[in-house]
Short mmCIF file of C-alpha atoms in Angstrom, two decimals:
data_model
loop_
_atom_site.label_atom_id
_atom_site.label_comp_id
_atom_site.label_asym_id
_atom_site.label_seq_id
_atom_site.Cartn_x
_atom_site.Cartn_y
_atom_site.Cartn_z
CA MET A 22 -4.21 -55.44 -14.51
CA THR A 23 -2.43 -54.04 -11.45
CA PHE A 24 -3.93 -51.53 -9.04
CA LEU A 25 -1.45 -48.80 -8.13
CA THR A 26 -2.21 -47.69 -4.58
CA PHE A 27 -0.69 -44.53 -3.12
CA PRO A 28 0.27 -44.00 0.54
CA LYS A 29 -2.43 -43.48 3.14
CA GLY A 30 -3.29 -39.80 3.56
CA PHE A 31 -1.97 -38.91 0.11
CA PHE A 32 -2.88 -35.39 -0.97
CA TRP A 33 -5.01 -35.32 -4.13
CA GLY A 34 -5.97 -31.99 -5.55
CA THR A 35 -5.05 -29.13 -7.84
CA ALA A 36 -3.11 -25.90 -7.78
CA SER A 37 -3.96 -22.40 -8.86
CA SER A 38 -3.18 -18.81 -7.88
CA GLY A 39 -4.98 -15.64 -6.86
CA PRO A 40 -4.00 -13.50 -9.86
CA GLN A 41 -5.00 -16.25 -12.29
CA THR A 42 -8.44 -17.00 -10.86
CA GLU A 43 -9.89 -14.25 -8.71
CA GLY A 44 -10.52 -11.42 -11.14
CA ARG A 45 -10.97 -7.78 -10.22
CA PHE A 46 -14.33 -6.24 -9.42
CA GLU A 47 -15.82 -2.85 -8.61
CA GLY A 48 -15.37 -2.04 -4.94
CA ASP A 49 -13.18 -5.04 -4.04
CA GLY A 50 -10.41 -2.77 -2.76
CA LYS A 51 -7.67 -4.55 -4.68
CA GLY A 52 -4.56 -2.55 -5.58
CA GLU A 53 -2.75 -2.66 -8.91
CA ASN A 54 -0.06 -5.24 -9.54
CA ILE A 55 2.38 -5.54 -12.43
CA TRP A 56 -0.09 -7.60 -14.50
CA ASP A 57 -2.91 -5.10 -14.12
CA TYR A 58 -0.51 -2.33 -15.11
CA TRP A 59 1.05 -4.15 -18.07
CA TYR A 60 -2.32 -5.21 -19.44
CA ASP A 61 -3.62 -1.62 -19.27
CA LYS A 62 -0.47 -0.44 -21.02
CA GLU A 63 -0.14 -3.14 -23.72
CA PRO A 64 -3.30 -5.29 -24.00
CA GLU A 65 -2.13 -6.54 -27.40
CA LYS A 66 0.58 -8.59 -25.64
CA PHE A 67 -2.14 -10.82 -24.15
CA PHE A 68 -3.85 -13.59 -26.15
CA ASN A 69 -7.19 -12.34 -27.48
CA HIS A 70 -6.64 -9.17 -25.40
CA ILE A 71 -7.88 -10.95 -22.27
CA GLY A 72 -6.44 -9.53 -19.06
CA PRO A 73 -6.35 -10.41 -15.37
CA ASP A 74 -9.57 -8.51 -14.65
CA LYS A 75 -11.46 -11.47 -16.14
CA ALA A 76 -9.51 -14.36 -14.62
CA SER A 77 -12.04 -17.07 -13.64
CA TYR A 78 -14.41 -15.12 -11.38
CA ASN A 79 -13.29 -17.09 -8.31
CA TYR A 80 -13.72 -13.98 -6.14
CA GLN A 81 -17.44 -14.23 -6.83
CA TYR A 82 -17.90 -17.99 -7.27
CA TYR A 83 -15.59 -19.44 -4.62
CA LYS A 84 -18.38 -21.27 -2.75
CA GLU A 85 -19.55 -22.93 -5.97
CA ASP A 86 -15.92 -23.66 -6.82
CA VAL A 87 -15.35 -25.47 -3.53
CA GLN A 88 -18.35 -27.70 -4.28
CA LEU A 89 -16.84 -28.45 -7.68
CA MET A 90 -13.54 -29.31 -5.99
CA LYS A 91 -15.40 -31.71 -3.76
CA ALA A 92 -17.13 -33.23 -6.81
CA THR A 93 -13.74 -33.77 -8.48
CA GLY A 94 -12.09 -35.54 -5.55
CA HIS A 95 -10.05 -32.82 -3.88
CA ASN A 96 -8.82 -33.42 -0.36
CA SER A 97 -6.41 -30.47 -0.75
CA PHE A 98 -6.08 -27.35 -2.89
CA ARG A 99 -3.38 -24.73 -3.37
CA THR A 100 -3.93 -21.12 -4.23
CA SER A 101 -2.14 -17.88 -3.40
CA ILE A 102 -3.00 -14.74 -1.51
CA GLN A 103 -2.65 -11.76 -3.80
CA TRP A 104 -0.28 -9.31 -2.18
CA SER A 105 -1.96 -6.41 -4.02
CA ARG A 106 -5.41 -7.52 -2.85
CA LEU A 107 -4.46 -7.90 0.81
CA ILE A 108 -2.14 -4.87 1.02
CA PRO A 109 -3.06 -2.72 -2.00
CA GLU A 110 0.10 -0.58 -1.94
CA GLY A 111 2.40 -3.48 -1.01
CA VAL A 112 3.02 -1.81 2.37
CA GLY A 113 0.65 -0.07 4.75
CA ALA A 114 -3.06 -0.60 5.24
CA VAL A 115 -4.68 -4.02 4.94
CA ASN A 116 -7.79 -4.30 2.74
CA PRO A 117 -10.64 -5.55 5.00
CA LYS A 118 -12.61 -6.88 2.01
CA ALA A 119 -9.63 -9.08 1.09
CA VAL A 120 -9.45 -10.39 4.67
CA ASP A 121 -13.15 -11.26 4.53
CA PHE A 122 -12.75 -13.00 1.17
CA TYR A 123 -9.73 -15.11 2.12
CA ASN A 124 -11.19 -15.99 5.52
CA SER A 125 -14.43 -17.13 3.93
CA PHE A 126 -12.66 -19.06 1.15
CA ILE A 127 -10.35 -20.85 3.61
CA ASP A 128 -13.25 -21.66 5.93
CA GLU A 129 -15.29 -23.01 3.01
CA LEU A 130 -12.45 -25.30 1.96
CA ILE A 131 -11.99 -26.68 5.48
CA ALA A 132 -15.74 -27.15 6.02
CA ASN A 133 -15.75 -29.37 2.92
CA GLY A 134 -12.78 -31.51 3.94
CA ILE A 135 -10.27 -29.78 1.65
CA GLU A 136 -6.89 -28.91 3.18
CA PRO A 137 -5.83 -25.38 2.14
CA PHE A 138 -2.27 -25.02 0.87
CA ILE A 139 -1.48 -21.31 0.66
CA ASN A 140 1.31 -19.72 -1.36
CA LEU A 141 2.44 -16.16 -0.73
CA TYR A 142 4.04 -14.92 -3.97
CA HIS A 143 2.91 -15.97 -7.42
CA PHE A 144 4.50 -13.41 -9.79
CA ASP A 145 2.13 -10.62 -8.66
CA MET A 146 4.33 -7.75 -7.48
CA PRO A 147 2.30 -4.75 -6.27
CA MET A 148 2.85 -1.95 -8.78
CA ALA A 149 3.65 0.57 -6.05
CA LEU A 150 6.67 -1.57 -5.13
CA GLN A 151 7.65 -2.28 -8.73
CA GLU A 152 7.87 1.47 -9.33
CA LYS A 153 10.63 1.49 -6.69
CA GLY A 154 12.47 -1.42 -8.33
CA GLY A 155 10.48 -4.48 -7.26
CA TRP A 156 12.78 -7.38 -6.40
CA LEU A 157 15.80 -5.24 -7.30
CA ASN A 158 15.14 -3.14 -4.21
CA ARG A 159 16.14 -4.48 -0.76
CA GLU A 160 13.11 -2.67 0.69
CA THR A 161 10.86 -5.08 -1.20
CA VAL A 162 12.30 -7.94 0.86
CA ASP A 163 11.21 -6.17 4.05
CA ALA A 164 7.78 -5.42 2.58
CA TYR A 165 7.37 -9.08 1.57
CA VAL A 166 8.27 -10.28 5.07
CA ASN A 167 5.65 -7.93 6.51
CA PHE A 168 3.12 -9.31 3.99
CA ALA A 169 4.03 -12.87 5.00
CA LYS A 170 3.69 -12.10 8.73
CA THR A 171 0.31 -10.47 8.09
CA CYS A 172 -0.89 -13.60 6.29
CA PHE A 173 0.36 -15.88 9.06
CA GLU A 174 -1.38 -13.75 11.71
CA LEU A 175 -4.67 -13.54 9.81
CA PHE A 176 -4.96 -17.09 8.50
CA GLY A 177 -2.32 -19.23 10.25
CA ASP A 178 -4.75 -20.58 12.84
CA ARG A 179 -6.38 -22.64 10.04
CA VAL A 180 -3.78 -22.87 7.26
CA LYS A 181 -1.08 -25.39 8.15
CA TYR A 182 0.70 -25.66 4.79
CA TRP A 183 2.39 -22.48 3.56
CA PHE A 184 4.73 -21.74 0.65
CA THR A 185 6.88 -18.66 0.23
CA HIS A 186 7.13 -18.53 -3.57
CA ASN A 187 5.80 -20.34 -6.58
CA GLU A 188 8.52 -20.87 -9.21
CA PRO A 189 10.84 -18.03 -8.13
CA ILE A 190 13.03 -18.68 -11.18
CA VAL A 191 10.18 -17.46 -13.44
CA PRO A 192 10.26 -13.76 -12.43
CA VAL A 193 14.04 -14.02 -12.99
CA GLU A 194 13.69 -15.57 -16.44
CA GLY A 195 10.57 -13.72 -17.54
CA GLY A 196 11.25 -10.28 -16.14
CA TYR A 197 15.05 -9.99 -16.38
CA LEU A 198 16.42 -12.51 -18.92
CA TYR A 199 14.03 -13.55 -21.66
CA ASN A 200 11.48 -10.73 -21.84
CA PHE A 201 8.19 -12.55 -21.33
CA HIS A 202 7.08 -10.94 -18.03
CA TYR A 203 7.02 -7.33 -16.89
CA PRO A 204 9.33 -5.35 -16.46
CA ASN A 205 10.67 -6.91 -19.70
CA GLU A 206 14.36 -6.40 -19.04
CA VAL A 207 17.23 -8.39 -20.55
CA ASN A 208 19.89 -7.89 -17.92
CA MET A 209 21.60 -10.85 -16.29
CA LYS A 210 23.15 -8.80 -13.49
CA HIS A 211 19.66 -7.69 -12.49
CA ALA A 212 18.43 -11.26 -12.85
CA VAL A 213 21.03 -12.49 -10.37
CA GLN A 214 20.09 -9.77 -7.86
CA VAL A 215 16.37 -10.53 -8.19
CA ALA A 216 17.02 -14.25 -7.62
CA PHE A 217 19.04 -13.52 -4.48
CA TYR A 218 16.47 -11.17 -2.96
CA GLU A 219 13.67 -13.64 -3.68
CA MET A 220 15.61 -16.35 -1.85
CA LEU A 221 16.45 -14.05 1.04
CA ALA A 222 12.79 -13.04 1.32
CA SER A 223 11.80 -16.71 1.37
CA SER A 224 14.26 -17.50 4.16
CA LEU A 225 13.09 -14.55 6.25
CA ALA A 226 9.47 -15.66 5.82
CA VAL A 227 10.45 -19.19 6.94
CA LYS A 228 12.16 -17.64 9.98
CA ALA A 229 9.08 -15.57 10.85
CA TYR A 230 6.79 -18.57 10.43
CA HIS A 231 8.84 -20.86 12.66
CA GLU A 232 8.89 -18.22 15.41
CA ASN A 233 5.11 -18.11 15.86
CA GLN A 234 3.37 -20.91 13.93
CA ASP A 235 3.10 -24.69 14.18
CA GLY A 236 2.46 -25.90 10.64
CA LYS A 237 4.79 -26.51 7.70
CA ILE A 238 6.34 -23.95 5.38
CA GLY A 239 8.13 -24.60 2.12
CA ILE A 240 8.75 -23.32 -1.38
CA ILE A 241 7.43 -24.43 -4.77
CA LEU A 242 10.04 -24.91 -7.48
CA ASN A 243 9.56 -25.80 -11.12
CA LEU A 244 12.27 -28.42 -11.45
CA THR A 245 13.16 -29.03 -15.08
CA PRO A 246 15.67 -31.89 -15.25
CA SER A 247 18.62 -31.09 -17.50
CA TYR A 248 19.56 -34.06 -19.66
CA PRO A 249 22.79 -34.04 -21.71
CA ARG A 250 22.54 -34.91 -25.39
CA ASP A 251 25.17 -37.62 -24.86
CA GLU A 252 25.81 -38.91 -21.35
CA ASN A 253 29.22 -40.17 -22.49
CA ASN A 254 30.33 -36.78 -23.79
CA PRO A 255 31.96 -34.81 -20.94
CA GLU A 256 31.25 -31.48 -22.63
CA ASP A 257 27.54 -32.26 -22.97
CA VAL A 258 27.43 -33.42 -19.35
CA LYS A 259 29.14 -30.22 -18.18
CA ALA A 260 26.69 -28.10 -20.20
CA ALA A 261 23.74 -29.89 -18.59
CA GLN A 262 25.23 -29.37 -15.12
CA ILE A 263 25.58 -25.65 -15.77
CA ALA A 264 21.96 -25.40 -16.96
CA ASP A 265 20.91 -27.29 -13.85
CA ALA A 266 22.87 -24.89 -11.64
CA PHE A 267 21.25 -21.81 -13.18
CA PHE A 268 17.66 -23.00 -13.36
CA ASN A 269 17.21 -25.69 -10.68
CA ARG A 270 19.91 -25.66 -8.02
CA SER A 271 19.94 -21.85 -7.78
CA PHE A 272 16.87 -22.16 -5.52
CA LEU A 273 16.82 -25.86 -4.64
CA ASP A 274 20.16 -25.81 -2.80
CA PRO A 275 19.69 -22.69 -0.66
CA ALA A 276 16.08 -23.62 0.14
CA ILE A 277 16.97 -27.11 1.42
CA LYS A 278 20.71 -27.05 2.19
CA GLY A 279 20.97 -23.40 3.16
CA GLU A 280 23.79 -22.64 0.75
CA TYR A 281 24.37 -22.02 -2.94
CA PRO A 282 26.07 -24.63 -5.13
CA ALA A 283 29.80 -24.06 -5.55
CA ASP A 284 29.72 -24.29 -9.35
CA LEU A 285 27.04 -21.58 -9.55
CA ILE A 286 28.99 -19.30 -7.20
CA ALA A 287 32.08 -19.77 -9.36
CA LEU A 288 30.17 -18.86 -12.54
CA ILE A 289 28.62 -15.75 -10.99
CA LYS A 290 32.04 -14.61 -9.74
CA GLU A 291 33.55 -15.28 -13.17
CA LEU A 292 30.88 -13.03 -14.68
CA ASP A 293 31.50 -10.36 -12.00
CA MET A 294 27.82 -10.48 -11.06
CA VAL A 295 27.89 -11.27 -7.35
CA PRO A 296 24.65 -9.76 -5.99
CA GLU A 297 24.58 -7.14 -3.26
CA HIS A 298 24.36 -8.98 0.04
CA THR A 299 25.66 -9.10 3.60
CA SER A 300 27.17 -11.94 5.61
CA LYS A 301 24.03 -11.75 7.76
CA ASP A 302 21.91 -12.44 4.65
CA LEU A 303 23.88 -15.62 3.96
CA GLN A 304 23.52 -16.64 7.60
CA THR A 305 19.75 -16.11 7.36
CA ILE A 306 19.57 -18.40 4.32
CA LYS A 307 21.77 -20.96 6.07
CA GLU A 308 19.65 -21.10 9.24
CA ASN A 309 16.13 -20.98 7.76
CA THR A 310 15.59 -23.89 5.45
CA ILE A 311 12.23 -25.26 4.39
CA ASP A 312 10.07 -28.02 5.90
CA LEU A 313 8.37 -29.11 2.69
CA LEU A 314 9.23 -28.93 -1.03
CA GLY A 315 6.63 -28.43 -3.74
CA VAL A 316 7.74 -29.72 -7.15
CA ASN A 317 6.21 -28.38 -10.35
CA TYR A 318 7.04 -30.64 -13.28
CA TYR A 319 6.04 -30.09 -16.89
CA GLN A 320 8.94 -30.83 -19.22
CA PRO A 321 12.62 -31.78 -19.39
CA ARG A 322 15.49 -29.58 -20.57
CA ARG A 323 17.69 -31.15 -23.27
CA VAL A 324 21.18 -29.67 -23.38
CA LYS A 325 24.36 -29.97 -25.43
CA ALA A 326 27.77 -28.32 -25.37
CA LYS A 327 27.97 -24.81 -26.81
CA GLU A 328 28.64 -25.13 -30.53
CA ASN A 329 29.54 -21.51 -31.24
CA PRO A 330 31.16 -19.94 -28.18
CA ALA A 331 32.20 -16.97 -30.33
CA GLY A 332 28.53 -15.96 -30.51
CA LYS A 333 28.54 -14.59 -26.95
CA ASP A 334 27.79 -10.91 -26.38
CA PRO A 335 30.39 -9.73 -23.84
CA GLN A 336 28.25 -6.67 -23.09
CA ASN A 337 25.23 -8.73 -22.17
CA PRO A 338 26.10 -12.25 -20.93
CA MET A 339 23.32 -14.81 -20.57
CA PRO A 340 23.03 -18.32 -19.04
CA ASP A 341 22.75 -19.65 -22.60
CA ASP A 342 26.35 -18.61 -23.22
CA PHE A 343 27.36 -21.80 -21.42
CA PHE A 344 25.17 -24.36 -23.22
CA ASP A 345 22.91 -24.93 -26.21
CA TYR A 346 19.47 -26.48 -26.23
CA TYR A 347 19.30 -29.86 -27.91
CA ASP A 348 16.33 -30.68 -30.14
CA MET A 349 16.06 -34.40 -29.50
CA PRO A 350 14.55 -36.28 -32.45
CA ASN A 351 11.33 -38.30 -32.09
CA LYS A 352 10.38 -36.80 -28.74
CA LYS A 353 6.75 -36.84 -27.60
CA MET A 354 5.28 -33.34 -27.74
CA ASN A 355 2.34 -31.33 -26.54
CA PRO A 356 1.94 -29.41 -29.82
CA TYR A 357 -0.22 -26.69 -28.25
CA ARG A 358 2.25 -25.66 -25.58
CA GLY A 359 5.34 -26.63 -27.57
CA TRP A 360 6.65 -28.67 -24.65
CA GLU A 361 8.11 -32.16 -24.62
CA ILE A 362 6.13 -34.74 -22.65
CA TYR A 363 8.60 -36.91 -20.76
CA GLU A 364 6.89 -38.80 -17.97
CA LYS A 365 10.05 -40.34 -16.51
CA GLY A 366 11.24 -36.86 -15.56
CA ILE A 367 8.92 -36.91 -12.56
CA TYR A 368 10.64 -40.10 -11.34
CA ASP A 369 14.12 -38.65 -11.92
CA ILE A 370 13.27 -35.54 -9.86
CA MET A 371 11.94 -37.61 -6.97
CA ILE A 372 15.03 -39.82 -6.92
CA ASN A 373 17.30 -36.77 -7.06
CA VAL A 374 15.49 -35.24 -4.06
CA ARG A 375 15.70 -38.59 -2.26
CA ASP A 376 19.41 -39.06 -2.87
CA ASN A 377 20.82 -35.52 -2.85
CA TYR A 378 18.46 -33.46 -0.68
CA GLY A 379 17.95 -35.59 2.42
CA ASN A 380 14.72 -37.09 1.09
CA ILE A 381 12.92 -33.99 2.35
CA PRO A 382 9.11 -34.33 2.49
CA CYS A 383 7.82 -33.17 -0.88
CA TYR A 384 4.81 -33.33 -3.13
CA ILE A 385 4.04 -32.76 -6.78
CA SER A 386 2.63 -29.26 -6.60
CA GLU A 387 1.93 -28.92 -10.35
CA ASN A 388 1.80 -31.20 -13.36
CA GLY A 389 -0.56 -30.72 -16.25
CA MET A 390 -1.34 -30.50 -19.93
CA GLY A 391 -2.53 -27.34 -21.64
CA VAL A 392 -4.60 -27.85 -24.80
CA GLU A 393 -5.93 -25.25 -27.20
CA GLY A 394 -9.42 -25.53 -28.68
CA GLU A 395 -10.88 -28.07 -26.24
CA GLU A 396 -14.37 -27.14 -27.45
CA ARG A 397 -13.68 -29.61 -30.27
CA TYR A 398 -14.12 -32.40 -27.74
CA ILE A 399 -17.52 -31.39 -26.32
CA ASN A 400 -19.97 -34.31 -26.47
CA ALA A 401 -23.76 -34.26 -26.83
CA ASN A 402 -24.13 -33.72 -23.06
CA GLY A 403 -21.95 -30.59 -23.13
CA GLN A 404 -18.97 -32.30 -21.47
CA ILE A 405 -15.40 -32.05 -22.75
CA GLU A 406 -14.04 -35.56 -23.32
CA ASP A 407 -10.39 -34.90 -22.49
CA ASP A 408 -9.06 -38.46 -22.55
CA TYR A 409 -5.63 -37.08 -23.46
CA ARG A 410 -5.49 -35.41 -20.02
CA ILE A 411 -6.46 -38.66 -18.29
CA TYR A 412 -3.68 -40.51 -20.13
CA PHE A 413 -1.22 -37.71 -19.25
CA ILE A 414 -2.07 -37.96 -15.53
CA LYS A 415 -1.87 -41.75 -15.46
CA ASP A 416 1.42 -41.82 -17.36
CA HIS A 417 3.03 -39.47 -14.83
CA LEU A 418 1.48 -41.13 -11.79
CA ARG A 419 2.88 -44.47 -12.90
CA TYR A 420 6.42 -43.08 -12.58
CA LEU A 421 5.59 -41.22 -9.37
CA HIS A 422 4.28 -44.45 -7.84
CA GLN A 423 7.53 -46.20 -8.79
CA ALA A 424 9.58 -43.46 -7.10
CA ILE A 425 7.49 -43.72 -3.92
CA ASN A 426 7.96 -47.50 -3.92
CA GLU A 427 11.70 -46.84 -4.12
CA GLY A 428 11.63 -44.63 -1.05
CA ALA A 429 10.86 -41.12 -2.33
CA ASN A 430 9.15 -39.12 0.41
CA CYS A 431 6.30 -37.80 -1.75
CA LEU A 432 3.11 -36.80 0.08
CA GLY A 433 0.76 -35.88 -2.74
CA TYR A 434 -0.08 -34.92 -6.31
CA HIS A 435 -1.67 -31.64 -7.39
CA LEU A 436 -2.67 -31.16 -11.00
CA TRP A 437 -2.48 -27.78 -12.68
CA THR A 438 -5.27 -26.79 -12.52
CA CYS A 439 -8.75 -26.98 -10.95
CA MET A 440 -10.64 -24.94 -13.52
CA ASP A 441 -9.38 -23.34 -16.70
CA ASN A 442 -7.64 -20.17 -15.60
CA TRP A 443 -5.98 -17.07 -16.95
CA SER A 444 -2.34 -17.76 -17.70
CA TRP A 445 -0.34 -14.54 -18.02
CA CYS A 446 0.27 -13.50 -21.64
CA ASN A 447 -1.30 -16.74 -22.88
CA ALA A 448 -4.56 -15.77 -21.12
CA TYR A 449 -6.99 -18.65 -21.92
CA LYS A 450 -5.19 -19.92 -25.03
CA ASN A 451 -4.30 -23.28 -23.46
CA ARG A 452 -6.80 -24.90 -21.10
CA TYR A 453 -5.49 -27.01 -18.20
CA GLY A 454 -8.48 -27.51 -15.94
CA LEU A 455 -10.48 -30.47 -14.70
CA ILE A 456 -13.36 -28.01 -15.03
CA ALA A 457 -14.17 -25.92 -18.11
CA VAL A 458 -14.76 -22.17 -17.80
CA ASP A 459 -16.94 -20.41 -20.37
CA LEU A 460 -15.93 -16.75 -20.47
CA ASP A 461 -18.85 -15.92 -22.76
CA GLN A 462 -21.23 -17.00 -19.99
CA GLN A 463 -19.68 -15.13 -17.05
CA GLY A 464 -17.33 -17.99 -16.23
CA LYS A 465 -19.90 -20.82 -16.28
CA ARG A 466 -18.28 -24.04 -14.99
CA THR A 467 -18.65 -27.56 -16.42
CA ILE A 468 -16.76 -30.61 -15.13
CA LYS A 469 -14.72 -32.32 -17.86
CA LYS A 470 -14.35 -36.08 -18.21
CA SER A 471 -10.97 -35.80 -16.46
CA GLY A 472 -12.71 -34.28 -13.44
CA TYR A 473 -14.77 -37.43 -12.91
CA PHE A 474 -11.66 -39.55 -13.44
CA PHE A 475 -9.85 -37.51 -10.79
CA LYS A 476 -12.70 -38.08 -8.32
CA GLU A 477 -12.39 -41.85 -8.78
CA LEU A 478 -8.59 -41.61 -8.52
CA SER A 479 -8.86 -39.77 -5.20
CA ASP A 480 -11.65 -41.93 -3.79
CA LYS A 481 -9.71 -45.12 -4.51
CA ASN A 482 -6.31 -43.55 -3.67
CA GLY A 483 -4.94 -44.97 -6.90
CA PHE A 484 -5.92 -46.40 -10.25
CA GLU A 485 -6.03 -49.62 -12.22
CA ASP A 486 -3.10 -49.87 -14.57
#
């Protein structure tokens, strides 16, 4: 047996978000965001018709939740400030009840030795701004920067780790390419514009933070390594590079290097989809790069050369016109989520960041395993015995430890998620938490077996392998 020890001061904890945990309650002053609106309009699109009003009752139970975090070994925790809770119309008046809630939540975390990591945008566009175009409208960038400055002013005296966006590629994919988030468009030209304005907004928030604050600010990207079907086939390799440009480097390069990758620029020009922008916008991105990178890792992307190029729709081009997905035989799968489990991917990402992105300080901001029907594993004491989650964590940490030993500048590991939370259209279909949430009992919490494992992992700063 070998004991794998992580660096001193390593961040152990979990990640979550405001819209997925807080809920919505009478008199809380929260405004409507795109999820509230979409659920009211089409509740059948959400698993078991469960909407964001339920979430996990964190708005009411946050003090109890902080004690549960402490009991499961957290020395850090990430959540987000809901734009529509703090500024109900997206611009204008601040909601004093939201200020009270976030102040109290942040203070409770700190009082219990848990470092707050706060993200600003987690897919929750205020509906009043979406009605004017959302991220397609340049005015939304200005509104976001005002939101960011408001957060820094209200909470920056205590919060020293900030993030501009969580997974900014997801609103692009979900809302404007693949029709799984509101506004449910399939329009690549719009997708490109949304991606650019998200990145510009991030850079302007970084600029504003550095002018008046003394902590660290970064961005959280879901990096999905693109592996070619055959590394010795130039066409497969090229296809994987294109997928990587669209889905990883489109945010990774401007966030860290301050500029977009040349191959992506060439593709966007070829498609005649260069987004509206000014030279000043590009200068802003160039001069305001991040201090810290959050890496969300769940699965790899397997890619092969396009087998039927004639199948392209010239009226509606898509990223997939340049590659096909490869269904690799005998891969390990999470059957509930339909995702491949490939632990080495976490190592490959860390080495890529080390070698190609200046070894910027980073941390694993999400990694986790969603399982449906976990009630099958409840023991006689009412605890979910989720050994599969413990194995999943260990298997990924083993590769993360190797990367750190080889010089990767990784500062921590956050699991998705603390307690089972609402997950967009999937609602509570797949459970990810260290802590179970019983919706039939007003969100009653019960620590799972993995929660006690995580406490030991954090206390010992490692595990026996």
